[in-house]
Amino acid sequence: MEKERLRHLLKAYQTGTITKHDLTILLDYIAIPQNEPMIDQLLAELMEETEEDTALPLASDQLYQRITAHSQFHPQPVKASRHYYRWVSAAAALLMIAGGLWWYFRSPVNNTVPDKEQLISTVTSTPTERLLLKTSSGQIIDLDNSGNNKETGIAALHFSDDGGLTYNKDENIALTEKHTIMTPKGRRYHITLSDGTKVWLNSATTMTFPARFQGDLREIELDGEAYFEVKRAENWPFVVQTNQQKIQVLGTHFNVNAYREDQITYTSLLEGKVNVATATRNTILRPGKQAKTTGKSDALEVKSIEAKDILAWKENMFVFNNEEIQQVMRQVSRWYDVEVVYLDGMEGKRIEGSIPRLESIQELMEALQATGLLHYQMKGGQIIIE
């Protein structure tokens, strides 16, 4: 691979604009030991071009040395598949390229040695073990087993060519019932509603909606995370109701993260304008802004966001923006369907960085451990972080 081509791929990854095809090419190239000199040179150049963040305990060059010096940065001939170590080493390198992934304390340093018997567990629930659609009349459709058949058995509903669901807009078909779609852990899905609105669902998500929108509002209920591209319709508001927020729009693109068990709701606007309301508060969001509601509070915290970070889950990426470890591990648990256990002394630690959703939980944890910033054990269905 020519040097400028490699530089282009690295910069594309760093800015979050790399395609899936180019990401595969880059990971394969990084995993080949003979390519080490050129990679090292380009990584060093990129580090010099990257502005240092003085708030972080590790400078980028120190993080670079830690990763490249680690024994798992280059694949070794052991009793494991080449595919496994290729992704571990490449992902570890790309973590550093993207700005690194590190731990730091927000709270004052505590010199007390933590009691290793005191463990905190992160467990996330799932609405289903299968990809299902339920109707208010009691019918249940296993979408995994029905995907090869264009017909679903429900009038006005069929499988689209791209593998999702589409509701027919034919006004002559009477369809007054409500439907609920549920995604299991480790799965995503997309659906086109009867008004033409497109919805992408993240893992462990439940959405309830009318099979055909009627009346003055297009209203749905959401428990989980979804990205919406709402079909514009004057004087016909589209409303998303979550446990903590009510989001109302006419036509726009936005993302809602509202897992009920997390007790945190984020509404992020990418295009257009939305009204976000709680029981006592109300705010209008502009593109590039996010409204956050926490716990039982009705307060709305508004801040600026990057669209590529908010939609990273649609591209099979984890992006952590100064997030507490418990929130990070909830994302990991939802995708890989595991229980994560970590020492009581981990409170106050936060994570910054990005990493692809690798094929297995072991690949992900090995990539994180390859940075030298955490250690983990796997015991049964548990991940124990130290």
CSV table of N, CA, C and O in Angstrom, one decimal, residues 141-234:
chain,number,residue,atom,x,y,z
A,141,ILE,N,-45.0,-12.2,15.3
A,141,ILE,CA,-44.2,-12.6,14.1
A,141,ILE,C,-42.7,-12.6,14.4
A,141,ILE,O,-42.2,-11.7,14.9
A,142,ASP,N,-42.1,-13.8,14.2
A,142,ASP,CA,-40.7,-13.9,14.3
A,142,ASP,C,-40.0,-13.4,13.1
A,142,ASP,O,-40.0,-14.1,12.0
A,143,LEU,N,-39.4,-12.2,13.1
A,143,LEU,CA,-38.9,-11.6,11.9
A,143,LEU,C,-37.7,-12.3,11.4
A,143,LEU,O,-37.4,-12.2,10.2
A,144,ASP,N,-37.0,-13.0,12.2
A,144,ASP,CA,-35.8,-13.8,11.7
A,144,ASP,C,-36.2,-15.0,10.9
A,144,ASP,O,-35.6,-15.3,9.9
A,145,ASN,N,-37.3,-15.6,11.2
A,145,ASN,CA,-37.8,-16.8,10.5
A,145,ASN,C,-38.7,-16.4,9.3
A,145,ASN,O,-39.1,-17.3,8.5
A,146,SER,N,-39.1,-15.1,9.2
A,146,SER,CA,-40.0,-14.7,8.2
A,146,SER,C,-39.3,-13.9,7.1
A,146,SER,O,-40.0,-13.5,6.1
A,147,GLY,N,-38.0,-13.6,7.2
A,147,GLY,CA,-37.3,-12.7,6.4
A,147,GLY,C,-37.3,-13.1,4.9
A,147,GLY,O,-37.1,-12.3,4.0
A,148,ASN,N,-37.3,-14.4,4.6
A,148,ASN,CA,-37.2,-14.9,3.2
A,148,ASN,C,-38.6,-14.8,2.5
A,148,ASN,O,-38.6,-14.9,1.3
A,149,ASN,N,-39.6,-14.5,3.2
A,149,ASN,CA,-40.9,-14.3,2.6
A,149,ASN,C,-41.3,-12.9,2.7
A,149,ASN,O,-41.3,-12.2,3.7
A,150,LYS,N,-41.7,-12.3,1.5
A,150,LYS,CA,-42.0,-10.9,1.4
A,150,LYS,C,-43.3,-10.6,2.2
A,150,LYS,O,-43.5,-9.4,2.6
A,151,GLU,N,-44.1,-11.6,2.3
A,151,GLU,CA,-45.4,-11.3,3.0
A,151,GLU,C,-45.3,-11.6,4.5
A,151,GLU,O,-44.7,-12.6,4.9
A,152,THR,N,-45.9,-10.8,5.3
A,152,THR,CA,-45.9,-11.0,6.8
A,152,THR,C,-47.2,-11.6,7.3
A,152,THR,O,-47.2,-12.0,8.5
A,153,GLY,N,-48.2,-11.7,6.5
A,153,GLY,CA,-49.5,-12.1,7.0
A,153,GLY,C,-50.4,-11.0,7.5
A,153,GLY,O,-51.5,-11.2,7.9
A,154,ILE,N,-49.8,-9.8,7.5
A,154,ILE,CA,-50.6,-8.6,7.9
A,154,ILE,C,-50.8,-7.7,6.8
A,154,ILE,O,-49.8,-7.3,6.1
A,155,ALA,N,-52.0,-7.2,6.6
A,155,ALA,CA,-52.3,-6.3,5.5
A,155,ALA,C,-51.4,-5.1,5.6
A,155,ALA,O,-51.3,-4.5,6.7
A,156,ALA,N,-50.9,-4.6,4.5
A,156,ALA,CA,-50.1,-3.4,4.4
A,156,ALA,C,-48.7,-3.5,5.0
A,156,ALA,O,-48.0,-2.5,5.1
A,157,LEU,N,-48.3,-4.6,5.4
A,157,LEU,CA,-47.0,-4.8,6.0
A,157,LEU,C,-46.2,-5.9,5.2
A,157,LEU,O,-46.7,-7.0,5.0
A,158,HIS,N,-45.0,-5.5,4.8
A,158,HIS,CA,-44.2,-6.5,4.1
A,158,HIS,C,-42.7,-6.2,4.3
A,158,HIS,O,-42.3,-5.1,4.8
A,159,PHE,N,-41.9,-7.2,4.0
A,159,PHE,CA,-40.4,-7.1,4.2
A,159,PHE,C,-39.8,-6.4,3.0
A,159,PHE,O,-40.2,-6.7,1.8
A,160,SER,N,-39.0,-5.4,3.2
A,160,SER,CA,-38.4,-4.6,2.2
A,160,SER,C,-37.1,-5.4,1.6
A,160,SER,O,-36.6,-6.3,2.3
A,161,ASP,N,-36.7,-5.0,0.5
A,161,ASP,CA,-35.5,-5.6,-0.2
A,161,ASP,C,-34.2,-5.5,0.7
A,161,ASP,O,-33.3,-6.3,0.5
A,162,ASP,N,-34.1,-4.5,1.5
A,162,ASP,CA,-32.9,-4.2,2.3
A,162,ASP,C,-33.0,-4.9,3.6
A,162,ASP,O,-32.1,-4.7,4.5
A,163,GLY,N,-34.0,-5.8,3.9
A,163,GLY,CA,-34.0,-6.6,5.1
A,163,GLY,C,-34.8,-6.0,6.2
A,163,GLY,O,-34.9,-6.6,7.3
A,164,GLY,N,-35.5,-4.8,6.0
A,164,GLY,CA,-36.3,-4.2,7.1
A,164,GLY,C,-37.8,-4.5,6.9
A,164,GLY,O,-38.2,-5.3,6.1
A,165,LEU,N,-38.6,-3.7,7.6
A,165,LEU,CA,-40.0,-3.8,7.4
A,165,LEU,C,-40.5,-2.5,6.8
A,165,LEU,O,-40.0,-1.4,7.2
A,166,THR,N,-41.6,-2.6,6.0
A,166,THR,CA,-42.2,-1.4,5.4
A,166,THR,C,-43.7,-1.5,5.6
A,166,THR,O,-44.3,-2.5,5.2
A,167,TYR,N,-44.3,-0.4,6.1
A,167,TYR,CA,-45.8,-0.4,6.2
A,167,TYR,C,-46.3,0.4,4.9
A,167,TYR,O,-45.9,1.5,4.6
A,168,ASN,N,-47.3,-0.3,4.3
A,168,ASN,CA,-47.9,0.3,3.1
A,168,ASN,C,-48.7,1.5,3.4
A,168,ASN,O,-49.3,1.7,4.4
A,169,LYS,N,-48.6,2.5,2.4
A,169,LYS,CA,-49.3,3.8,2.6
A,169,LYS,C,-50.7,3.7,2.0
A,169,LYS,O,-51.4,4.8,2.0
A,170,ASP,N,-51.2,2.6,1.5
A,170,ASP,CA,-52.5,2.5,0.9
A,170,ASP,C,-53.6,2.8,1.8
A,170,ASP,O,-53.8,2.1,2.8
A,171,GLU,N,-54.3,3.9,1.6
A,171,GLU,CA,-55.3,4.4,2.5
A,171,GLU,C,-56.6,3.5,2.5
A,171,GLU,O,-57.4,3.5,3.3
A,172,ASN,N,-56.7,2.6,1.5
A,172,ASN,CA,-57.8,1.8,1.4
A,172,ASN,C,-57.8,0.5,2.3
A,172,ASN,O,-58.7,-0.2,2.4
A,173,ILE,N,-56.6,0.3,2.8
A,173,ILE,CA,-56.4,-0.8,3.7
A,173,ILE,C,-56.6,-0.4,5.2
A,173,ILE,O,-55.9,0.5,5.7
A,174,ALA,N,-57.7,-0.9,5.8
A,174,ALA,CA,-58.0,-0.6,7.2
A,174,ALA,C,-57.0,-1.3,8.1
A,174,ALA,O,-56.9,-2.5,8.1
A,175,LEU,N,-56.3,-0.5,9.0
A,175,LEU,CA,-55.4,-1.1,9.9
A,175,LEU,C,-55.3,-0.2,11.1
A,175,LEU,O,-54.5,0.8,11.1
A,176,THR,N,-56.1,-0.5,12.1
A,176,THR,CA,-56.2,0.4,13.3
A,176,THR,C,-55.4,0.0,14.5
A,176,THR,O,-55.4,0.7,15.5
A,177,GLU,N,-54.8,-1.2,14.5
A,177,GLU,CA,-54.2,-1.7,15.7
A,177,GLU,C,-52.8,-1.1,15.9
A,177,GLU,O,-52.2,-0.5,15.0
A,178,LYS,N,-52.3,-1.3,17.1
A,178,LYS,CA,-50.9,-0.9,17.4
A,178,LYS,C,-50.0,-2.1,17.3
A,178,LYS,O,-50.3,-3.3,17.6
A,179,HIS,N,-48.7,-1.8,16.9
A,179,HIS,CA,-47.7,-2.8,16.8
A,179,HIS,C,-46.5,-2.5,17.7
A,179,HIS,O,-46.2,-1.3,17.9
A,180,THR,N,-45.8,-3.5,18.2
A,180,THR,CA,-44.6,-3.4,19.0
A,180,THR,C,-43.5,-4.2,18.4
A,180,THR,O,-43.7,-5.4,18.2
A,181,ILE,N,-42.4,-3.5,18.1
A,181,ILE,CA,-41.2,-4.2,17.5
A,181,ILE,C,-40.2,-4.2,18.6
A,181,ILE,O,-40.0,-3.3,19.3
A,182,MET,N,-39.5,-5.4,18.8
A,182,MET,CA,-38.5,-5.6,19.8
A,182,MET,C,-37.2,-6.2,19.3
A,182,MET,O,-37.3,-7.2,18.5
A,183,THR,N,-36.1,-5.6,19.5
A,183,THR,CA,-34.8,-6.1,19.1
A,183,THR,C,-34.1,-6.7,20.3
A,183,THR,O,-34.1,-6.2,21.4
A,184,PRO,N,-33.4,-7.9,20.1
A,184,PRO,CA,-32.7,-8.5,21.1
A,184,PRO,C,-31.3,-7.8,21.3
A,184,PRO,O,-30.9,-6.9,20.5
A,185,LYS,N,-30.5,-8.3,22.3
A,185,LYS,CA,-29.2,-7.8,22.4
A,185,LYS,C,-28.3,-8.2,21.2
A,185,LYS,O,-28.5,-9.3,20.7
A,186,GLY,N,-27.4,-7.3,20.8
A,186,GLY,CA,-26.5,-7.6,19.7
A,186,GLY,C,-27.1,-7.5,18.4
A,186,GLY,O,-26.5,-7.9,17.4
A,187,ARG,N,-28.3,-6.9,18.3
A,187,ARG,CA,-29.0,-6.8,17.0
A,187,ARG,C,-29.5,-5.4,16.7
A,187,ARG,O,-29.8,-4.6,17.7
A,188,ARG,N,-29.5,-5.0,15.5
A,188,ARG,CA,-30.1,-3.7,15.0
A,188,ARG,C,-31.2,-4.0,14.0
A,188,ARG,O,-31.2,-5.1,13.4
A,189,TYR,N,-32.1,-3.1,13.7
A,189,TYR,CA,-33.1,-3.3,12.7
A,189,TYR,C,-33.6,-2.0,12.3
A,189,TYR,O,-33.4,-0.9,12.9
A,190,HIS,N,-34.3,-2.0,11.1
A,190,HIS,CA,-34.8,-0.7,10.6
A,190,HIS,C,-36.2,-1.0,10.0
A,190,HIS,O,-36.6,-2.1,9.6
A,191,ILE,N,-37.0,0.1,10.1
A,191,ILE,CA,-38.4,0.0,9.7
A,191,ILE,C,-38.9,1.3,9.1
A,191,ILE,O,-38.4,2.4,9.5
A,192,THR,N,-39.8,1.2,8.1
A,192,THR,CA,-40.4,2.4,7.5
A,192,THR,C,-41.9,2.4,7.9
A,192,THR,O,-42.6,1.5,7.6
A,193,LEU,N,-42.3,3.5,8.6
A,193,LEU,CA,-43.6,3.5,9.1
A,193,LEU,C,-44.6,4.0,8.0
A,193,LEU,O,-44.2,4.3,6.9
A,194,SER,N,-45.9,3.9,8.4
A,194,SER,CA,-46.9,4.1,7.3
A,194,SER,C,-46.9,5.5,6.7
A,194,SER,O,-47.4,5.7,5.6
A,195,ASP,N,-46.3,6.5,7.4
A,195,ASP,CA,-46.2,7.9,6.9
A,195,ASP,C,-45.0,8.1,6.1
A,195,ASP,O,-44.8,9.2,5.6
A,196,GLY,N,-44.1,7.1,6.0
A,196,GLY,CA,-42.9,7.2,5.3
A,196,GLY,C,-41.7,7.5,6.2
A,196,GLY,O,-40.5,7.6,5.7
A,197,THR,N,-41.9,7.7,7.5
A,197,THR,CA,-40.8,8.0,8.4
A,197,THR,C,-39.9,6.7,8.5
A,197,THR,O,-40.4,5.6,8.7
A,198,LYS,N,-38.6,6.9,8.5
A,198,LYS,CA,-37.7,5.8,8.6
A,198,LYS,C,-37.1,5.8,10.0
A,198,LYS,O,-36.7,6.8,10.6
A,199,VAL,N,-37.0,4.5,10.6
A,199,VAL,CA,-36.5,4.4,12.0
A,199,VAL,C,-35.5,3.3,12.0
A,199,VAL,O,-35.7,2.2,11.5
A,200,TRP,N,-34.3,3.5,12.6
A,200,TRP,CA,-33.3,2.5,12.9
A,200,TRP,C,-33.2,2.2,14.4
A,200,TRP,O,-33.1,3.2,15.2
A,201,LEU,N,-33.4,1.0,14.8
A,201,LEU,CA,-33.4,0.6,16.2
A,201,LEU,C,-32.1,0.0,16.6
A,201,LEU,O,-31.6,-0.9,15.9
A,202,ASN,N,-31.6,0.4,17.8
A,202,ASN,CA,-30.4,-0.2,18.3
A,202,ASN,C,-30.8,-1.5,19.1
A,202,ASN,O,-32.0,-1.8,19.2
A,203,SER,N,-29.8,-2.1,19.7
A,203,SER,CA,-30.1,-3.4,20.4
A,203,SER,C,-30.9,-3.2,21.6
A,203,SER,O,-30.9,-2.1,22.2
A,204,ALA,N,-31.6,-4.2,22.0
A,204,ALA,CA,-32.4,-4.3,23.3
A,204,ALA,C,-33.4,-3.1,23.3
A,204,ALA,O,-33.5,-2.4,24.3
A,205,THR,N,-34.1,-2.8,22.2
A,205,THR,CA,-35.0,-1.7,22.1
A,205,THR,C,-36.4,-2.2,21.8
A,205,THR,O,-36.6,-3.1,21.1
A,206,THR,N,-37.4,-1.4,22.4
A,206,THR,CA,-38.8,-1.7,22.2
A,206,THR,C,-39.4,-0.4,21.7
A,206,THR,O,-39.3,0.6,22.3
A,207,MET,N,-40.2,-0.5,20.6
A,207,MET,CA,-40.9,0.6,20.0
A,207,MET,C,-42.4,0.2,19.7
A,207,MET,O,-42.6,-0.8,19.1
A,208,THR,N,-43.3,1.0,20.2
A,208,THR,CA,-44.7,0.7,20.0
A,208,THR,C,-45.3,1.9,19.2
A,208,THR,O,-45.1,3.1,19.5
A,209,PHE,N,-46.1,1.6,18.1
A,209,PHE,CA,-46.6,2.6,17.2
A,209,PHE,C,-47.9,2.1,16.5
A,209,PHE,O,-48.1,0.9,16.4
A,210,PRO,N,-48.7,3.0,16.0
A,210,PRO,CA,-49.9,2.6,15.2
A,210,PRO,C,-49.4,2.0,13.9
A,210,PRO,O,-48.5,2.5,13.2
A,211,ALA,N,-50.1,0.9,13.5
A,211,ALA,CA,-49.8,0.3,12.2
A,211,ALA,C,-50.1,1.3,11.1
A,211,ALA,O,-49.5,1.3,10.1
A,212,ARG,N,-51.1,2.2,11.3
A,212,ARG,CA,-51.4,3.3,10.4
A,212,ARG,C,-51.7,4.5,11.3
A,212,ARG,O,-52.6,4.5,12.2
A,213,PHE,N,-51.0,5.6,11.1
A,213,PHE,CA,-51.2,6.8,11.8
A,213,PHE,C,-52.5,7.4,11.5
A,213,PHE,O,-52.9,7.6,10.3
A,214,GLN,N,-53.3,7.8,12.5
A,214,GLN,CA,-54.6,8.5,12.3
A,214,GLN,C,-54.7,9.6,13.3
A,214,GLN,O,-54.0,9.6,14.3
A,215,GLY,N,-55.6,10.5,13.1
A,215,GLY,CA,-55.8,11.6,14.0
A,215,GLY,C,-54.9,12.7,13.8
A,215,GLY,O,-54.2,12.9,12.8
A,216,ASP,N,-54.7,13.6,14.9
A,216,ASP,CA,-54.0,14.8,14.8
A,216,ASP,C,-52.5,14.6,15.0
A,216,ASP,O,-51.7,15.5,14.7
A,217,LEU,N,-52.1,13.5,15.6
A,217,LEU,CA,-50.7,13.2,16.0
A,217,LEU,C,-50.2,11.9,15.4
A,217,LEU,O,-51.0,11.0,15.3
A,218,ARG,N,-48.9,11.9,15.1
A,218,ARG,CA,-48.2,10.6,14.8
A,218,ARG,C,-47.4,10.3,16.0
A,218,ARG,O,-46.3,10.9,16.2
A,219,GLU,N,-47.9,9.4,16.9
A,219,GLU,CA,-47.3,9.3,18.2
A,219,GLU,C,-46.8,7.8,18.4
A,219,GLU,O,-47.5,6.9,18.0
A,220,ILE,N,-45.5,7.7,18.9
A,220,ILE,CA,-45.0,6.4,19.2
A,220,ILE,C,-44.4,6.4,20.6
A,220,ILE,O,-44.2,7.4,21.2
A,221,GLU,N,-44.1,5.2,21.1
A,221,GLU,CA,-43.5,5.0,22.4
A,221,GLU,C,-42.1,4.3,22.2
A,221,GLU,O,-42.1,3.3,21.5
A,222,LEU,N,-41.1,4.7,23.0
A,222,LEU,CA,-39.8,4.2,22.8
A,222,LEU,C,-39.1,3.8,24.1
A,222,LEU,O,-39.1,4.7,25.1
A,223,ASP,N,-38.6,2.6,24.3
A,223,ASP,CA,-37.7,2.2,25.4
A,223,ASP,C,-36.5,1.6,24.8
A,223,ASP,O,-36.5,0.5,24.3
A,224,GLY,N,-35.4,2.4,24.7
A,224,GLY,CA,-34.2,2.0,24.1
A,224,GLY,C,-33.6,3.1,23.3
A,224,GLY,O,-33.7,4.3,23.6
A,225,GLU,N,-33.0,2.8,22.1
A,225,GLU,CA,-32.3,3.8,21.3
A,225,GLU,C,-32.8,3.7,19.9
A,225,GLU,O,-32.8,2.6,19.3
A,226,ALA,N,-33.1,4.8,19.2
A,226,ALA,CA,-33.5,4.8,17.8
A,226,ALA,C,-33.1,6.1,17.1
A,226,ALA,O,-33.1,7.1,17.8
A,227,TYR,N,-32.8,6.0,15.9
A,227,TYR,CA,-32.6,7.2,15.0
A,227,TYR,C,-33.7,7.3,14.1
A,227,TYR,O,-34.2,6.4,13.4
A,228,PHE,N,-34.3,8.6,14.0
A,228,PHE,CA,-35.5,8.8,13.2
A,228,PHE,C,-35.2,9.8,12.1
A,228,PHE,O,-34.5,10.8,12.3
A,229,GLU,N,-35.7,9.5,10.9
A,229,GLU,CA,-35.8,10.4,9.8
A,229,GLU,C,-37.2,10.6,9.5
A,229,GLU,O,-37.9,9.8,8.8
A,230,VAL,N,-37.8,11.7,10.1
A,230,VAL,CA,-39.3,11.8,10.1
A,230,VAL,C,-39.7,12.5,8.8
A,230,VAL,O,-39.2,13.5,8.3
A,231,LYS,N,-40.7,11.9,8.1
A,231,LYS,CA,-41.3,12.4,6.9
A,231,LYS,C,-42.1,13.7,7.3
A,231,LYS,O,-42.9,13.7,8.1
A,232,ARG,N,-41.7,14.8,6.6
A,232,ARG,CA,-42.3,16.0,6.9
A,232,ARG,C,-43.8,16.1,6.5
A,232,ARG,O,-44.2,15.6,5.4
A,233,ALA,N,-44.6,16.6,7.4
A,233,ALA,CA,-46.0,16.7,7.2
A,233,ALA,C,-46.5,17.9,8.0
A,233,ALA,O,-46.6,17.9,9.2
A,234,GLU,N,-46.9,19.0,7.3
A,234,GLU,CA,-47.3,20.2,7.9
A,234,GLU,C,-48.6,19.9,8.8
A,234,GLU,O,-49.5,19.2,8.3
